[in-house]
Coordinates of C-alpha atoms in Angstrom, one line a residue:
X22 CA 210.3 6.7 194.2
X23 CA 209.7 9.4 196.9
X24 CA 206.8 11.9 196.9
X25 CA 205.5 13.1 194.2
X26 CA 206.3 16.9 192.2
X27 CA 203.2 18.2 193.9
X28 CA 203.4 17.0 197.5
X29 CA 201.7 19.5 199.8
X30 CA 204.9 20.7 202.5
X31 CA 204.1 23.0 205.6
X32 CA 202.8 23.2 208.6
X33 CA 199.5 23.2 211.0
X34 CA 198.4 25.8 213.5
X35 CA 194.6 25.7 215.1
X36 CA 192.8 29.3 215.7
X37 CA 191.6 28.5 219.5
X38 CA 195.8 28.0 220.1
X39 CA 197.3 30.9 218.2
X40 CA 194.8 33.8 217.2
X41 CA 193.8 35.1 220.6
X42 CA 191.7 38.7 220.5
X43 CA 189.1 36.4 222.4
X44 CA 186.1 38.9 222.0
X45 CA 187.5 41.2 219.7
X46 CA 185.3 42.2 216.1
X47 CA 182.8 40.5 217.4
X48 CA 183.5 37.2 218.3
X49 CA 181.9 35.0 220.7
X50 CA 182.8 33.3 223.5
X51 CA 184.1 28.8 222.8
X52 CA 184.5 26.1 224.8
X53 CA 188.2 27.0 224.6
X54 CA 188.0 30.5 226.6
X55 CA 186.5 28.7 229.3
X56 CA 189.3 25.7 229.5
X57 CA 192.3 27.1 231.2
X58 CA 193.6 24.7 232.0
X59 CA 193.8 21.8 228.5
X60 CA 191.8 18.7 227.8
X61 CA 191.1 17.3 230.9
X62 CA 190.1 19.6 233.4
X63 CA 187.6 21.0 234.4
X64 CA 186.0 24.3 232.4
X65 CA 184.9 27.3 234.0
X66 CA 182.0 29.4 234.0
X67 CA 183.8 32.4 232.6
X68 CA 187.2 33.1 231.2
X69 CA 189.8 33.6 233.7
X70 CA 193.4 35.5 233.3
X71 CA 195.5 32.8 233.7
X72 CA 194.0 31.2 230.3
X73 CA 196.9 31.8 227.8
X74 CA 194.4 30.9 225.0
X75 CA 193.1 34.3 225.2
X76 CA 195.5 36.1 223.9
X77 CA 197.5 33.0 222.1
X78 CA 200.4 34.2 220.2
X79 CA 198.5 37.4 218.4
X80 CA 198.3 35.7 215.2
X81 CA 195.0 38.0 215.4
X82 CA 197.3 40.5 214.7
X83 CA 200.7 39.4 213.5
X84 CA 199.7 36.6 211.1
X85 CA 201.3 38.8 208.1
X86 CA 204.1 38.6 209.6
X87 CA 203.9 34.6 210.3
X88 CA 202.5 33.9 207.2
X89 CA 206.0 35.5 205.5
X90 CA 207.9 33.5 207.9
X91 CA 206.0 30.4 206.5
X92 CA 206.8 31.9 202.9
X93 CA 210.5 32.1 203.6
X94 CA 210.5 28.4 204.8
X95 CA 208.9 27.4 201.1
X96 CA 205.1 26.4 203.0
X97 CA 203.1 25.1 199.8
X98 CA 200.5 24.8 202.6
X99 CA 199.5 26.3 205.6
X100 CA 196.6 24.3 207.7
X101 CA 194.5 26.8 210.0
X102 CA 191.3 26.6 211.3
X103 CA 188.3 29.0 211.2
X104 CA 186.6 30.1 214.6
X105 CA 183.2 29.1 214.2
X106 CA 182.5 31.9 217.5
X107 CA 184.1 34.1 215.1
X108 CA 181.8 34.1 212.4
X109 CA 178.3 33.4 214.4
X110 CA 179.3 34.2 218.2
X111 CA 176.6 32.0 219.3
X112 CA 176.9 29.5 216.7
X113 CA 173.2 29.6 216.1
X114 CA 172.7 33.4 214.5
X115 CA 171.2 32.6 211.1
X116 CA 173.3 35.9 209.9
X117 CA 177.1 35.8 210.1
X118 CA 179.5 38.5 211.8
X119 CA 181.2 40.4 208.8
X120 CA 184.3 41.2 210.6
X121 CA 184.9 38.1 211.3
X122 CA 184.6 36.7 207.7
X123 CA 186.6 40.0 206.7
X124 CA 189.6 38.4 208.9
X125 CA 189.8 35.2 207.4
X126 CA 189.0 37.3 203.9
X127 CA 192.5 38.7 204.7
X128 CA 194.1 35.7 206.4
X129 CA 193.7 33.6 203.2
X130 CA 194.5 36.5 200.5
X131 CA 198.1 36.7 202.4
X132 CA 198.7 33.1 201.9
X133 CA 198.3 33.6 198.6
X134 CA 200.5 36.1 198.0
X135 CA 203.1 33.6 198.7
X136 CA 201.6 30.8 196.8
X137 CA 200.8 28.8 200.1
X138 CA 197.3 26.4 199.6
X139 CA 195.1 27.4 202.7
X140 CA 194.1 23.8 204.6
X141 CA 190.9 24.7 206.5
X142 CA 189.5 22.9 209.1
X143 CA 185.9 24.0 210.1
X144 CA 185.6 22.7 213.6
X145 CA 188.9 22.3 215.7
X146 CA 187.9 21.9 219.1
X147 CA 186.4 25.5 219.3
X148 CA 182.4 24.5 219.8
X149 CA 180.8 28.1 220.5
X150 CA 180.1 27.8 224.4
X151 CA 176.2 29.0 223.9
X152 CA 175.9 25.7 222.3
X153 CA 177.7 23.8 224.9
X154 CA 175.9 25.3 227.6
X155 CA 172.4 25.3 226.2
X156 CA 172.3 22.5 224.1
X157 CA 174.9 20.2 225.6
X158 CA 177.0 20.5 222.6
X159 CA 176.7 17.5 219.8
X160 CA 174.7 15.9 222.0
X161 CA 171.9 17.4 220.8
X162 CA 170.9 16.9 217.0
X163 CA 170.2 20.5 216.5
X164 CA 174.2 21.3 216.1
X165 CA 173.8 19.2 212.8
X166 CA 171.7 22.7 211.3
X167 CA 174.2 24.9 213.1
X168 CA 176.7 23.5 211.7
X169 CA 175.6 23.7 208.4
X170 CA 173.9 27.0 208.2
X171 CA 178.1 27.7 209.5
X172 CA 179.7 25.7 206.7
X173 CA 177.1 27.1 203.6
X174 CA 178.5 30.3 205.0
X175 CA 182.6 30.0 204.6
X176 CA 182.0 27.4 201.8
X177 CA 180.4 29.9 200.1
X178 CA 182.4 33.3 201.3
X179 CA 185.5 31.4 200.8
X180 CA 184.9 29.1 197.2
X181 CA 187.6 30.7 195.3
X182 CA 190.3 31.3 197.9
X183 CA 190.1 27.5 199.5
X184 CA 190.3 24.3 197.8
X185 CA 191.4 21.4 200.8
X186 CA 189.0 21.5 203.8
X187 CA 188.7 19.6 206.8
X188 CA 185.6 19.0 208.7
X189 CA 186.6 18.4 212.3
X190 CA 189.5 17.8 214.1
X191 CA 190.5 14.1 215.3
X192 CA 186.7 13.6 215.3
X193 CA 187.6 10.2 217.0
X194 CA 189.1 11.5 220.0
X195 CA 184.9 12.5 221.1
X196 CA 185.2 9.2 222.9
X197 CA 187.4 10.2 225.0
X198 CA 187.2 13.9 225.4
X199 CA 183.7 15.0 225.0
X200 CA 183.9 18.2 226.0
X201 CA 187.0 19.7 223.8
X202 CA 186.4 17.5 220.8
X203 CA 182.2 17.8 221.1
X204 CA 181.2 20.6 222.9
X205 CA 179.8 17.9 225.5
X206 CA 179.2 20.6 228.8
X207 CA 178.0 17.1 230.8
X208 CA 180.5 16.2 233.1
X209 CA 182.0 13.3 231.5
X210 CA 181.4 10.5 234.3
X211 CA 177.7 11.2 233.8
X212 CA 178.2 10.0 230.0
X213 CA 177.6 6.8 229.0
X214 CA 180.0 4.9 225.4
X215 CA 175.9 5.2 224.1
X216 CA 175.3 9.1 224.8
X217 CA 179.4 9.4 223.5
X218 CA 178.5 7.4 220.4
X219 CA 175.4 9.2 219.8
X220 CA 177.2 12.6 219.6
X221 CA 179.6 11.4 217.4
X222 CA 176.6 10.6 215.0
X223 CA 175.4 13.7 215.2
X224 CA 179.0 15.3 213.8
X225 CA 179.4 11.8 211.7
X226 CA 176.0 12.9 209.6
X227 CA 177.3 17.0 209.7
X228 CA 180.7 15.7 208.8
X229 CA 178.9 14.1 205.3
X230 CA 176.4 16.6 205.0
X231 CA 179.7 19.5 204.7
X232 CA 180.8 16.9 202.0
X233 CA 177.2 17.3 199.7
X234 CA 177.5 20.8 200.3
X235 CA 180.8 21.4 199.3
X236 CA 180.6 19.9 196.6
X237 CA 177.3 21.3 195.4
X238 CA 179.3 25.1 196.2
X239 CA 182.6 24.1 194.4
X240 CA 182.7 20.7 192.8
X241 CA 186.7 20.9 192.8
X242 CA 186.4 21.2 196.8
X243 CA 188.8 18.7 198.1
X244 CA 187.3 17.7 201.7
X245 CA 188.8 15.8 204.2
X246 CA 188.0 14.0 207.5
X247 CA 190.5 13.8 210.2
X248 CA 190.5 11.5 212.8
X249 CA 193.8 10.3 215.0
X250 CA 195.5 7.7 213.9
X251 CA 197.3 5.7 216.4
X252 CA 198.4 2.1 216.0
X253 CA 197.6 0.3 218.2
X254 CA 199.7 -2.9 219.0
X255 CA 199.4 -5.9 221.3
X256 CA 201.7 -5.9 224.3
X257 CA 202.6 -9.6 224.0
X258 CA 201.7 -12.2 221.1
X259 CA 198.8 -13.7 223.5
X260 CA 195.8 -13.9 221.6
X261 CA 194.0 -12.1 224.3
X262 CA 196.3 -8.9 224.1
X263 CA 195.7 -9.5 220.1
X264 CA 191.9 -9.2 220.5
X265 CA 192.5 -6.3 222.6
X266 CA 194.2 -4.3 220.6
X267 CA 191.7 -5.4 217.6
X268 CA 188.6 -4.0 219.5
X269 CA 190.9 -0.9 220.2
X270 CA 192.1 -0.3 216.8
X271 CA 188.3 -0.8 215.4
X272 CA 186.8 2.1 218.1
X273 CA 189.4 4.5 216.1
X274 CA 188.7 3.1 212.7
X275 CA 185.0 3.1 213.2
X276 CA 185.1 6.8 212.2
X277 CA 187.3 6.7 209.0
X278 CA 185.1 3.1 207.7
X279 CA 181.7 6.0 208.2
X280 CA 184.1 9.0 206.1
X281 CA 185.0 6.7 203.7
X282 CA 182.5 4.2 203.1
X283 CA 179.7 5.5 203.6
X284 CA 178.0 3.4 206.4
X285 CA 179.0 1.8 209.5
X286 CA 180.9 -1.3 210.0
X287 CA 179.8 -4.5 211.5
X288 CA 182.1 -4.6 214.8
X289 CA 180.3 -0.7 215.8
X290 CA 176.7 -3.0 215.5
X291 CA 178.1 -5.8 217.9
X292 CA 179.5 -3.0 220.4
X293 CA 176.3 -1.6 220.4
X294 CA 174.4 -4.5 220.7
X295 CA 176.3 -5.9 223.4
X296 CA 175.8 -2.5 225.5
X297 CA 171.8 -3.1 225.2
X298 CA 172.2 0.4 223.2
X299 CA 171.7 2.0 219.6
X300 CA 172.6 4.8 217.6
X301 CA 169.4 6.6 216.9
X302 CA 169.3 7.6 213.1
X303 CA 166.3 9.7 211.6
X304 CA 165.6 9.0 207.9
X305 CA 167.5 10.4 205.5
X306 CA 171.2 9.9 207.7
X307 CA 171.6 6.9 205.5
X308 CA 171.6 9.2 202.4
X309 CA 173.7 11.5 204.2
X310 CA 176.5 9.3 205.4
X311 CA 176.9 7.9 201.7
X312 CA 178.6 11.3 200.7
X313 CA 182.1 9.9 201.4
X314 CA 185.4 12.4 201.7
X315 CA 188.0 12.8 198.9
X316 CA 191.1 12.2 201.2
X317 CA 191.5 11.3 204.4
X318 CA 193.9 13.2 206.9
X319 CA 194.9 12.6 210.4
X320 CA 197.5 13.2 213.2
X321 CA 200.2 11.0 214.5
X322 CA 202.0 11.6 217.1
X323 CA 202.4 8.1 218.9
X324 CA 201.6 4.4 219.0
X325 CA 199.8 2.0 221.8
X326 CA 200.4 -0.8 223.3
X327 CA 196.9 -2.8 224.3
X328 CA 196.6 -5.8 227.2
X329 CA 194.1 -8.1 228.2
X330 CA 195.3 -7.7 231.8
X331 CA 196.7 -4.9 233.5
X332 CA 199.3 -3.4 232.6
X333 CA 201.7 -0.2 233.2
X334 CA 200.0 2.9 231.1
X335 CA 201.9 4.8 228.9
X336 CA 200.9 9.0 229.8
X337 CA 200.4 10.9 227.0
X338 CA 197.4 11.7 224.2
X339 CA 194.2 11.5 225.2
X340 CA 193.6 7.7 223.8
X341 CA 195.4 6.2 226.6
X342 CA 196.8 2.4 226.2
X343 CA 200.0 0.7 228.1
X344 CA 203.4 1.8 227.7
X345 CA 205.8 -0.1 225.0
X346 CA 209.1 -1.0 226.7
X347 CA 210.3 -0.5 223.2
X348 CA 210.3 3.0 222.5
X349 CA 211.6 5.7 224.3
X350 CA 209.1 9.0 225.2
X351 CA 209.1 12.7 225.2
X352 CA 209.1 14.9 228.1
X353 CA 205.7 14.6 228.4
X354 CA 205.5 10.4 228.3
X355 CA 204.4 10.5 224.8
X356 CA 206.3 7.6 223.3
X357 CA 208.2 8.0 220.2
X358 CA 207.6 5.4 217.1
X359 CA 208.8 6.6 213.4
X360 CA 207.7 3.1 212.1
X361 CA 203.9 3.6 213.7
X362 CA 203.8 6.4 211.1
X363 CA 204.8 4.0 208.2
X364 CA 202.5 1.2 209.6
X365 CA 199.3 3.6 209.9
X366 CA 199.7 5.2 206.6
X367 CA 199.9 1.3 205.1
X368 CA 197.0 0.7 207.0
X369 CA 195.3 3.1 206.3
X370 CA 195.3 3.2 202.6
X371 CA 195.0 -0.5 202.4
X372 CA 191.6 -0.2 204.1
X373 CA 190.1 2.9 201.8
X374 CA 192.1 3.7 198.8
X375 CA 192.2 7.4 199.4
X376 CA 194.7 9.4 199.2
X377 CA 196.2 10.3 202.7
X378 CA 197.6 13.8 203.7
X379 CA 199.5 14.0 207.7
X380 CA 198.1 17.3 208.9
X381 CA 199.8 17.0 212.4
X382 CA 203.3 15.2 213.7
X383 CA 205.5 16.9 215.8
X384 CA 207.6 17.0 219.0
X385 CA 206.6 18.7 222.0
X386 CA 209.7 19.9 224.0
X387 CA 211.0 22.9 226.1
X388 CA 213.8 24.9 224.0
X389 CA 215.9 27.5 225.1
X390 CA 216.1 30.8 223.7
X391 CA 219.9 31.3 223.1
X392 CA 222.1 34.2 221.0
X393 CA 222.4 33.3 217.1
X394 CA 225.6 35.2 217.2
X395 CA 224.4 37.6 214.6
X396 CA 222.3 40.0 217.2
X397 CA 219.5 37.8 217.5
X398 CA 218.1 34.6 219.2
X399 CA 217.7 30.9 218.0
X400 CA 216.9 27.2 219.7
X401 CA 219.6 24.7 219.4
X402 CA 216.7 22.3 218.9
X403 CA 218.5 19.4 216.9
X404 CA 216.1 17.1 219.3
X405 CA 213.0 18.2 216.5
X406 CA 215.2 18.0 213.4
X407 CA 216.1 14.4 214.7
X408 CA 212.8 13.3 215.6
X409 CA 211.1 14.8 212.4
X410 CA 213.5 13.5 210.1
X411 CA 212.8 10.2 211.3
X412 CA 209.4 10.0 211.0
X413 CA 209.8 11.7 207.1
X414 CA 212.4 8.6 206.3
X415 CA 208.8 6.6 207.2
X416 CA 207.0 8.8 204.9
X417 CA 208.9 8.4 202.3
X418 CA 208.8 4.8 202.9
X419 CA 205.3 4.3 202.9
X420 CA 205.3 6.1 199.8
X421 CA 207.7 3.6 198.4
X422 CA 205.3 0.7 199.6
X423 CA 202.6 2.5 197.1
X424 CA 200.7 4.7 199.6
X425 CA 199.2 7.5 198.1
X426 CA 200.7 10.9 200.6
X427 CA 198.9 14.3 199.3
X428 CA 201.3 16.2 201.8
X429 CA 202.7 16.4 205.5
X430 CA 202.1 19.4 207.6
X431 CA 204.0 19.2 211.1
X432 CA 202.0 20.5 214.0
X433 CA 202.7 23.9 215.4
X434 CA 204.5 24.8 213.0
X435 CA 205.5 28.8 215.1
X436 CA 204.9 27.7 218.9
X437 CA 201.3 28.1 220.0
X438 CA 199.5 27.2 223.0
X439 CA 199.2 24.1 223.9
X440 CA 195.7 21.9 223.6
X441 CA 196.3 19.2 226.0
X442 CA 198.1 21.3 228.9
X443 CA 197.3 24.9 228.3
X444 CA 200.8 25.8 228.6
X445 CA 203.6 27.8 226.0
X446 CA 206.5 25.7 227.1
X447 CA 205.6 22.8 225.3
X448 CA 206.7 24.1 222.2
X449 CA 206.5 22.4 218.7
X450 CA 207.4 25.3 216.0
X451 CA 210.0 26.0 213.8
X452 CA 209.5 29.5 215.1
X453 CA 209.6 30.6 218.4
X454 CA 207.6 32.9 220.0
X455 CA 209.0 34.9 223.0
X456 CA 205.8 34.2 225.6
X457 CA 206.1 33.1 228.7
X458 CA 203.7 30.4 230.9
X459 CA 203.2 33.4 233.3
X460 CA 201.7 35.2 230.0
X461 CA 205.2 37.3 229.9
X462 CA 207.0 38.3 227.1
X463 CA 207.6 40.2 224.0
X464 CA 205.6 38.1 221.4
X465 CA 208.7 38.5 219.4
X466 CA 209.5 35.5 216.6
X467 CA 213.1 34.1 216.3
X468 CA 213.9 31.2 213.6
X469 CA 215.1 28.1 215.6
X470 CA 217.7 25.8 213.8
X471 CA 214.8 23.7 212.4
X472 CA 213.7 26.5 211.1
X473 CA 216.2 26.4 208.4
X474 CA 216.5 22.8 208.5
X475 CA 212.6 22.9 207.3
X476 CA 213.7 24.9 204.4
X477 CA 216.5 22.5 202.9
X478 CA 214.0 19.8 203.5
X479 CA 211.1 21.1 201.4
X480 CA 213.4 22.6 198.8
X481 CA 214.6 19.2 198.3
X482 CA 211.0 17.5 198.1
X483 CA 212.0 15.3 201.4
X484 CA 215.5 14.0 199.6
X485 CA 217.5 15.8 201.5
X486 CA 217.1 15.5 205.7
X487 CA 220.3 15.9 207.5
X488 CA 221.2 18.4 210.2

């Protein structure tokens, strides 16, 4: 059967990773300026030079250029974000900053030109730092007018030039990393699962209230949550480890069951009742939550092995779990499972009915830079075309099994800094960019093999996958 005549191929970049010109036309300051050094450190008070977010890869600047190498790949869809410091520098201006909306003006109008669908997500780990630091990000209910007063704004700038939106990124992962995924500037052993759970309702109810917008701006609006999606198996067929990995799965699935359905499920009721806790709801959330998504879209990059005892932890994203003897891992521990993909898209749609679309998947690795033989430079990187191509054969599968699959864009899809470790060498595009971890370099793009191999596979609609 394979995917369908109008599947959605290309790839996924976020703003806070790529644009750079930190403070340039205006914008404000993020969280992401102040986070040298990825997801779990520390921030700092101010930015600091060794930051490579700062400057990214220019896509400020060069994302004509990028865009045409997306175009010459065959992209039918190019997932960005918009800086939310961008367009209010604060986040809590009532009146937006024109250059900034004039960039993304631009931004989308190129992607046009090539007949690439712009994928927008409105919040991708970029909370404006004023309302970290002074209102201790989603913590506080107030974000939920922010946030709106933001998305009435590009909803309605943007109504003709963008039809697929997204309304956070991996909106899930705010249990575990509160201050990149929610803005949270409490240090995160001071948090309590309540405070964390709380949070998350605040962005659950400005996640549904995006939806009534939207759809009251442009009913053909398609809009999107997206959550991580990592399955999460039992390390041995004890029925401990079983229950384990059930609670486990349900702290992830507790945010798709509120996108999709409309309310929350029973098993978030007994956690919270069993904390001596409750999520504080003012009236009218109810009617809020009931505005459900039109898809759902999510990143995988890895399954999880759960135990009722210790066990040996597997390194890797920020969800943790113990390590499968099973599969093998990248370079940076993250363990490599083609058939999780086909498992969580089964799941998935057998829970919700919605169509699905994979905004992220992708292998972090370091390539080398090496002469094409034609006066240039490319990256031998059969590694990527070997681990993609596996995890498309699962695609396809799932789409065999009746899974409905809007599209597939592979993460990083022209090397960008990266979220979890700050650094360039963990590289995931099919274009390289000539920048250094010491913030050296030309900024100059070379097509790697998969670069090519990209092209063959989207010009055959996924059929054809070989090196």
């Amino acid at each position: 059967m394979g995917f369908s005549k109008n599947f959605l191929w290309g790839g996924a970049v976020a703003a806070n990773q790529c644009e750079g010109a930190y403070l340039e036309d205006g914008k404000g300051l993020s969280i992401q300026d102040v986070m040298p050094g990825g997801i779990m450190t520390p921030p700092t008070d101010e930015p600091t030079a060794d930051n490579l977010k700062l400057e990214g890869i220019d896509f400020y600047h060069r994302y004509k250029e990028d865009i045409g190498l997306m175009a010459e790949m065959g992209f039918k869809v190019f997932r960005t974000s918009i800086a939310w410091s961008r367009i209010f520098p604060n986040g809590n201006e009532s009146e937006p900053n024109e250059k900034g909306l004039e960039f993304y003006d631009s931004l989308f109008d190129e992607c046009h030109k090539y007949g690439i669908e712009p994928l927008v997500t409105l919040s991708h780990y970029e909370t404006p730092l004023y309302l970290a630091k002074n209102y201790d990000g989603w913590r506080s209910r107030e974000l939920i007018g922010f946030y709106e007063n933001y998305v009435r704004t590009v909803f309605t700038r943007y109504k003709d030039k963008v039809k697929y939106w997204l309304t956070f990124n991996e909106i899930n992962s705010v249990l575990h990393a509160p201050l990149m995924s929610g803005g949270i500037w409490t240090s995160p052993d001071q948090l309590s699962v309540a405070d964390k759970l709380q949070a998350a309702h605040h962005e659950l109810v400005a996640s549904a209230l995006a939806v009534k917008v939207g759809h009251e701006i442009n009913p053909d609006f398609q809009i999107g949550c997206m959550v991580i999606a990592m399955p999460v198996y039992p390390l041995t067929p004890n029925p401990d480890d079983v229950m384990k990995a059930m609670e486990i799965s349900h702290s992830n699935l507790m945010f798709t069951d509120v996108h999709a359905r409309g309310k929350y499920p029973g098993y978030t009721k007994r956690i919270l009742r069993e904390m001596g806790a409750e999520i504080h709801m003012e009236p009218g959330d109810e009617e809020i939550l009931s505005h459900t998504v039109d898809f759902i879209s999510f990143s995988y990059y890895m399954s999880v092995c759960e135990s009722a005892t210790p066990a040996e932890s597997g390194n890797g994203n920020i969800m943790g779990g113990c390590k499968n003897p099973y599969l093998p891992s990248s370079e940076w521990g993250w363990q490599i499972d083609p058939q999780g993909l086909r498992y969580a898209l089964n799941q998935l749609y057998d829970l919700y009915q919605k169509p699905l679309f994979i905004v992220e998947n992708g292998l972090g690795a370091v390539d080398e830079l090496v002469p094409d033989g034609a006066g240039s430079y490319t990256v031998e990187d059969d590694y990527r075309i070997d681990y993609l191509a596996r995890h498309i054969e699962q695609m396809r599968e799932a789409a065999d099994d009746g899974v409905e699959i809007m599209g597939y864009t592979t993460w990083g899809c022209i090397d960008l800094i990266s979220a979890s470790t700050a650094e360039m060498k963990k590289r995931y595009g099919f274009i390289y960019v000539d920048r250094n971890n010491d913030g050296s370099g030309s900024m100059n793009r070379y097509r790697k093999k998969s670069f090519h191999w990209y092209k063959k596979v989207i010009a055959s609609n996924g059929e054809e996958l070989s090196i």
